[in-house]
Short mmCIF file of C-alpha atoms in Angstrom, two decimals:
data_model
loop_
_atom_site.label_atom_id
_atom_site.label_comp_id
_atom_site.label_asym_id
_atom_site.label_seq_id
_atom_site.Cartn_x
_atom_site.Cartn_y
_atom_site.Cartn_z
CA UNK A 982 0.00 0.00 0.00
CA UNK A 983 1.46 3.28 -1.09
CA UNK A 984 1.14 6.38 1.08
CA UNK A 985 0.74 9.71 -0.67
CA UNK A 986 3.05 12.20 0.94
CA UNK A 987 2.11 15.88 0.81
CA UNK A 988 4.96 18.35 1.03
CA UNK A 989 4.93 20.57 4.10
CA UNK A 990 4.93 23.62 1.87
CA UNK A 991 1.40 22.89 0.55
CA UNK A 992 -0.48 24.29 3.60
CA UNK A 993 1.65 27.38 3.42
CA UNK A 994 0.83 27.80 -0.26
CA UNK A 995 -2.85 27.37 0.52
CA UNK A 996 -2.74 30.11 3.16
CA UNK A 997 -0.97 32.41 0.76
CA UNK A 998 -3.72 31.88 -1.75
CA UNK A 999 -6.30 32.97 0.84
CA UNK A 1000 -4.32 36.09 1.73
CA UNK A 1001 -4.68 39.10 -0.60
CA UNK A 1002 -1.58 39.59 -2.65
CA UNK A 1003 0.57 42.58 -1.83
CA UNK A 1004 0.13 45.54 -4.10
CA UNK A 1005 -3.64 45.08 -4.49
CA UNK A 1006 -4.82 47.45 -1.74
CA UNK A 1007 -6.16 50.80 -2.87
CA UNK A 1008 -7.47 53.83 -1.01
CA UNK A 1009 -10.46 54.98 -3.03
CA UNK A 1010 -12.29 58.28 -2.58
CA UNK A 1011 -14.98 60.10 -4.50
CA UNK A 1012 -14.02 61.12 -8.04
CA UNK A 1013 -16.81 63.71 -8.08
CA UNK A 1014 -16.75 66.86 -5.93
CA UNK A 1015 -18.82 66.69 -2.76
CA UNK A 1016 -21.21 69.66 -2.72
CA UNK A 1017 -22.71 71.01 0.51
CA UNK A 1018 -24.42 74.18 1.72
CA UNK A 1019 -22.94 76.28 4.48
CA UNK A 1020 -24.10 74.93 7.84
CA UNK A 1021 -24.79 71.39 6.62
CA UNK A 1022 -23.17 68.17 7.81
CA UNK A 1023 -21.18 66.42 5.08
CA UNK A 1024 -19.48 63.06 4.57
CA UNK A 1025 -16.27 62.75 2.56
CA UNK A 1026 -16.40 59.16 1.25
CA UNK A 1027 -13.26 57.02 1.29
CA UNK A 1028 -12.61 53.28 1.69
CA UNK A 1029 -10.00 50.59 1.13
CA UNK A 1030 -10.26 47.90 -1.55
CA UNK A 1031 -10.23 44.96 -1.07
CA UNK A 1032 -12.19 45.36 2.14
CA UNK A 1033 -9.93 44.97 5.15
CA UNK A 1034 -10.22 46.10 8.76
CA UNK A 1035 -8.69 49.52 9.42
CA UNK A 1036 -9.14 49.40 13.19
CA UNK A 1037 -5.40 48.94 13.88
CA UNK A 1038 -4.18 51.20 11.09
CA UNK A 1039 -3.38 54.89 11.17
CA UNK A 1040 -5.84 57.05 9.21
CA UNK A 1041 -4.88 60.60 8.32
CA UNK A 1042 -7.21 63.24 6.91
CA UNK A 1043 -5.40 66.46 5.98
CA UNK A 1044 -5.62 69.57 3.80
CA UNK A 1045 -2.77 69.35 1.25
CA UNK A 1046 -3.37 72.94 0.14
CA UNK A 1047 -2.75 74.34 3.63
CA UNK A 1048 0.83 75.26 4.39
CA UNK A 1049 2.44 74.52 7.78
CA UNK A 1050 2.56 77.27 10.37
CA UNK A 1051 5.69 79.38 9.65
CA UNK A 1052 6.16 79.89 13.39
CA UNK A 1053 6.48 76.15 13.90
CA UNK A 1054 10.21 75.29 13.70
CA UNK A 1055 9.42 71.62 13.13
CA UNK A 1056 7.02 72.46 10.29
CA UNK A 1057 4.61 69.90 11.63
CA UNK A 1058 1.57 69.05 9.57
CA UNK A 1059 -1.76 69.61 11.29
CA UNK A 1060 -4.58 67.25 10.50
CA UNK A 1061 -8.26 67.60 9.90
CA UNK A 1062 -8.63 64.25 11.66
CA UNK A 1063 -5.97 61.83 12.91
CA UNK A 1064 -6.80 58.26 13.96
CA UNK A 1065 -3.96 56.33 15.56
CA UNK A 1066 -3.70 53.40 17.99
CA UNK A 1067 -7.46 52.77 17.67
CA UNK A 1068 -8.41 56.27 18.83
CA UNK A 1069 -8.53 59.88 17.70
CA UNK A 1070 -5.48 62.06 18.35
CA UNK A 1071 -6.72 65.66 18.87
CA UNK A 1072 -3.33 67.19 19.76
CA UNK A 1073 -2.26 67.61 16.12
CA UNK A 1074 -5.64 68.72 14.85
CA UNK A 1075 -6.41 71.99 13.07
CA UNK A 1076 -8.19 74.19 15.62
CA UNK A 1077 -11.13 75.01 13.34
CA UNK A 1078 -11.99 71.30 13.08
CA UNK A 1079 -12.00 70.54 16.81
CA UNK A 1080 -15.19 68.64 17.78
CA UNK A 1081 -16.41 68.82 14.19
CA UNK A 1082 -15.02 65.63 12.63
CA UNK A 1083 -15.53 61.92 13.19
CA UNK A 1084 -14.86 58.54 11.59
CA UNK A 1085 -17.40 55.75 11.42
CA UNK A 1086 -15.90 53.42 14.02
CA UNK A 1087 -18.17 50.53 13.11
CA UNK A 1088 -17.29 50.95 9.45
CA UNK A 1089 -13.54 50.73 10.07
CA UNK A 1090 -13.88 46.95 10.35
CA UNK A 1091 -15.03 46.88 6.73
CA UNK A 1092 -12.43 49.32 5.42
CA UNK A 1093 -14.67 52.39 5.59
CA UNK A 1094 -12.53 55.43 6.44
CA UNK A 1095 -15.01 58.13 5.40
CA UNK A 1096 -14.87 61.40 7.31
CA UNK A 1097 -17.90 63.29 8.64
CA UNK A 1098 -17.63 67.07 9.06
CA UNK A 1099 -20.28 68.85 11.12
CA UNK A 1100 -21.54 72.36 10.33
CA UNK A 1101 -19.35 73.07 7.31
CA UNK A 1102 -18.18 76.63 6.65
CA UNK A 1103 -16.95 78.43 3.56
CA UNK A 1104 -13.40 78.03 4.89
CA UNK A 1105 -13.80 74.24 4.74
CA UNK A 1106 -14.00 74.09 0.96
CA UNK A 1107 -11.02 72.68 -0.87
CA UNK A 1108 -9.10 69.43 -1.24
CA UNK A 1109 -8.91 66.74 1.44
CA UNK A 1110 -6.35 63.96 1.51
CA UNK A 1111 -7.19 60.56 2.96
CA UNK A 1112 -3.95 58.69 3.69
CA UNK A 1113 -3.07 55.27 5.18
CA UNK A 1114 0.70 55.50 5.82
CA UNK A 1115 1.18 51.88 6.96
CA UNK A 1116 -0.80 50.18 4.23
CA UNK A 1117 2.17 48.17 2.98
CA UNK A 1118 2.32 46.92 -0.58
CA UNK A 1119 -0.61 49.07 -1.68
CA UNK A 1120 -0.76 50.61 -5.12
CA UNK A 1121 -2.57 53.69 -3.77
CA UNK A 1122 -2.07 54.75 -0.16
CA UNK A 1123 -4.08 57.95 -0.40
CA UNK A 1124 -6.98 59.58 -2.22
CA UNK A 1125 -8.02 63.19 -2.77
CA UNK A 1126 -11.61 64.32 -2.17
CA UNK A 1127 -12.74 67.77 -3.29
CA UNK A 1128 -15.30 69.58 -1.10
CA UNK A 1129 -17.42 72.43 -2.48
CA UNK A 1130 -19.31 74.59 0.05
CA UNK A 1131 -21.97 76.95 -1.25
CA UNK A 1132 -23.16 79.98 0.75
CA UNK A 1133 -26.67 80.13 2.13
CA UNK A 1134 -29.01 81.70 -0.42
CA UNK A 1135 -30.28 85.17 0.54
CA UNK A 1136 -32.97 85.26 -2.16
CA UNK A 1137 -36.27 85.57 -0.32
CA UNK A 1138 -38.42 86.59 -3.29
CA UNK A 1139 -40.35 83.35 -3.08
CA UNK A 1140 -41.40 83.94 0.52
CA UNK A 1141 -42.06 87.68 0.59
CA UNK A 1142 -45.41 89.12 -0.48
CA UNK A 1143 -45.05 92.20 -2.73
CA UNK A 1144 -46.57 95.39 -1.36
CA UNK A 1145 -48.10 96.23 -4.74
CA UNK A 1146 -48.84 92.99 -6.57
CA UNK A 1147 -48.69 93.21 -10.32
CA UNK A 1148 -50.31 91.32 -13.17
CA UNK A 1149 -53.38 90.59 -11.09
CA UNK A 1150 -56.58 90.02 -13.12
CA UNK A 1151 -58.95 93.02 -13.13
CA UNK A 1152 -62.42 92.14 -11.83
CA UNK A 1153 -65.03 92.25 -14.57
CA UNK A 1154 -68.18 94.40 -14.18
CA UNK A 1155 -71.14 92.05 -13.92
CA UNK A 1156 -73.83 94.74 -14.29
CA UNK A 1157 -75.11 94.43 -10.70
CA UNK A 1158 -75.01 96.92 -7.87
CA UNK A 1159 -71.77 97.52 -6.10
CA UNK A 1160 -71.48 97.41 -2.33
CA UNK A 1161 -71.48 101.24 -1.85
CA UNK A 1162 -74.67 101.54 -3.91
CA UNK A 1163 -76.39 98.87 -1.88
CA UNK A 1164 -75.43 100.62 1.35
CA UNK A 1165 -76.77 103.96 0.08
CA UNK A 1166 -80.06 102.37 -0.98
CA UNK A 1167 -80.51 100.71 2.40
CA UNK A 1168 -79.76 103.96 4.25
CA UNK A 1169 -82.17 105.90 2.01
CA UNK A 1170 -84.93 103.37 2.64
CA UNK A 1171 -84.38 103.63 6.39
CA UNK A 1172 -84.55 107.43 6.22
CA UNK A 1173 -87.74 107.38 4.12
CA UNK A 1174 -89.38 104.91 6.49
CA UNK A 1175 -88.34 107.08 9.44
CA UNK A 1176 -89.83 110.20 7.82
CA UNK A 1177 -93.10 108.40 7.02
CA UNK A 1178 -93.37 107.09 10.57
CA UNK A 1179 -92.69 110.59 11.92
CA UNK A 1180 -95.40 112.12 9.73
CA UNK A 1181 -97.90 109.47 10.81
CA UNK A 1182 -97.08 110.07 14.47
CA UNK A 1183 -97.47 113.83 14.03
CA UNK A 1184 -100.84 113.43 12.31
CA UNK A 1185 -102.10 111.07 14.97
CA UNK A 1186 -100.96 113.47 17.66
CA UNK A 1187 -102.69 116.40 15.93
CA UNK A 1188 -105.87 114.38 15.48
CA UNK A 1189 -105.90 113.42 19.12
CA UNK A 1190 -105.47 117.04 20.10
CA UNK A 1191 -108.36 118.17 17.86
CA UNK A 1192 -110.65 115.48 19.20
CA UNK A 1193 -109.82 116.51 22.72
CA UNK A 1194 -110.58 120.13 21.89
CA UNK A 1195 -113.98 119.27 20.39
CA UNK A 1196 -114.86 117.11 23.34
CA UNK A 1197 -113.97 119.90 25.74
CA UNK A 1198 -116.17 122.41 23.77
CA UNK A 1199 -119.09 120.07 23.71
CA UNK A 1200 -118.77 119.50 27.42
CA UNK A 1201 -118.66 123.24 28.01
CA UNK A 1202 -121.75 123.84 25.89
CA UNK A 1203 -123.61 121.10 27.70
CA UNK A 1204 -122.74 122.65 31.03
CA UNK A 1205 -123.89 126.11 29.85
CA UNK A 1206 -127.19 124.71 28.56
CA UNK A 1207 -127.92 122.98 31.80
CA UNK A 1208 -127.29 126.19 33.70
CA UNK A 1209 -129.74 128.11 31.52
CA UNK A 1210 -132.51 125.57 32.07
CA UNK A 1211 -132.10 125.81 35.80
CA UNK A 1212 -132.65 129.54 35.66
#
């Protein structure tokens, strides 16, 4: 019975086949500019291909167009966001980005190294560099993402009501009475009715007075006649 002997190097070859070959890693960002409005929160997309955990790697986000501080003798580069030893390093951060940037910690396991910037300003616009310095054997260790920040629009013509609106349709005359005419007619009718009622009251009052006068004369005459008969 023959025993098939497998060389000891075969398991090693098998493991090498499962491991991504060196030189295949790439840091990939957005090829299109990221557009945001002043005051918005924005995400600068960036990830590593093939997908590999970035938890133990150093991730650097910087502004390549910004020059180092001339007063700094060491000409140290300040970062928009620096992730090292599985945590953020704020000591070397640009002051204007303090408490305004963050990585997606859960996404680092899957190679997601996108950067979130809170409350963007006009000074934030420009180029951003995403760099993995210790990504050995990679063809691309960094990527450039361009951020465009637009100012808040001050055009309020759509919300303001014009004081003198134009191009409004002119109401057509329908041939009926307008409101002022109706009011005048009603007032005139009330005045006429009041005058008629006043005349009627005056006549009734005069009639009552005349009847009272006649009654008083008749009573007087009756009294005089009775006096004469007694004599």
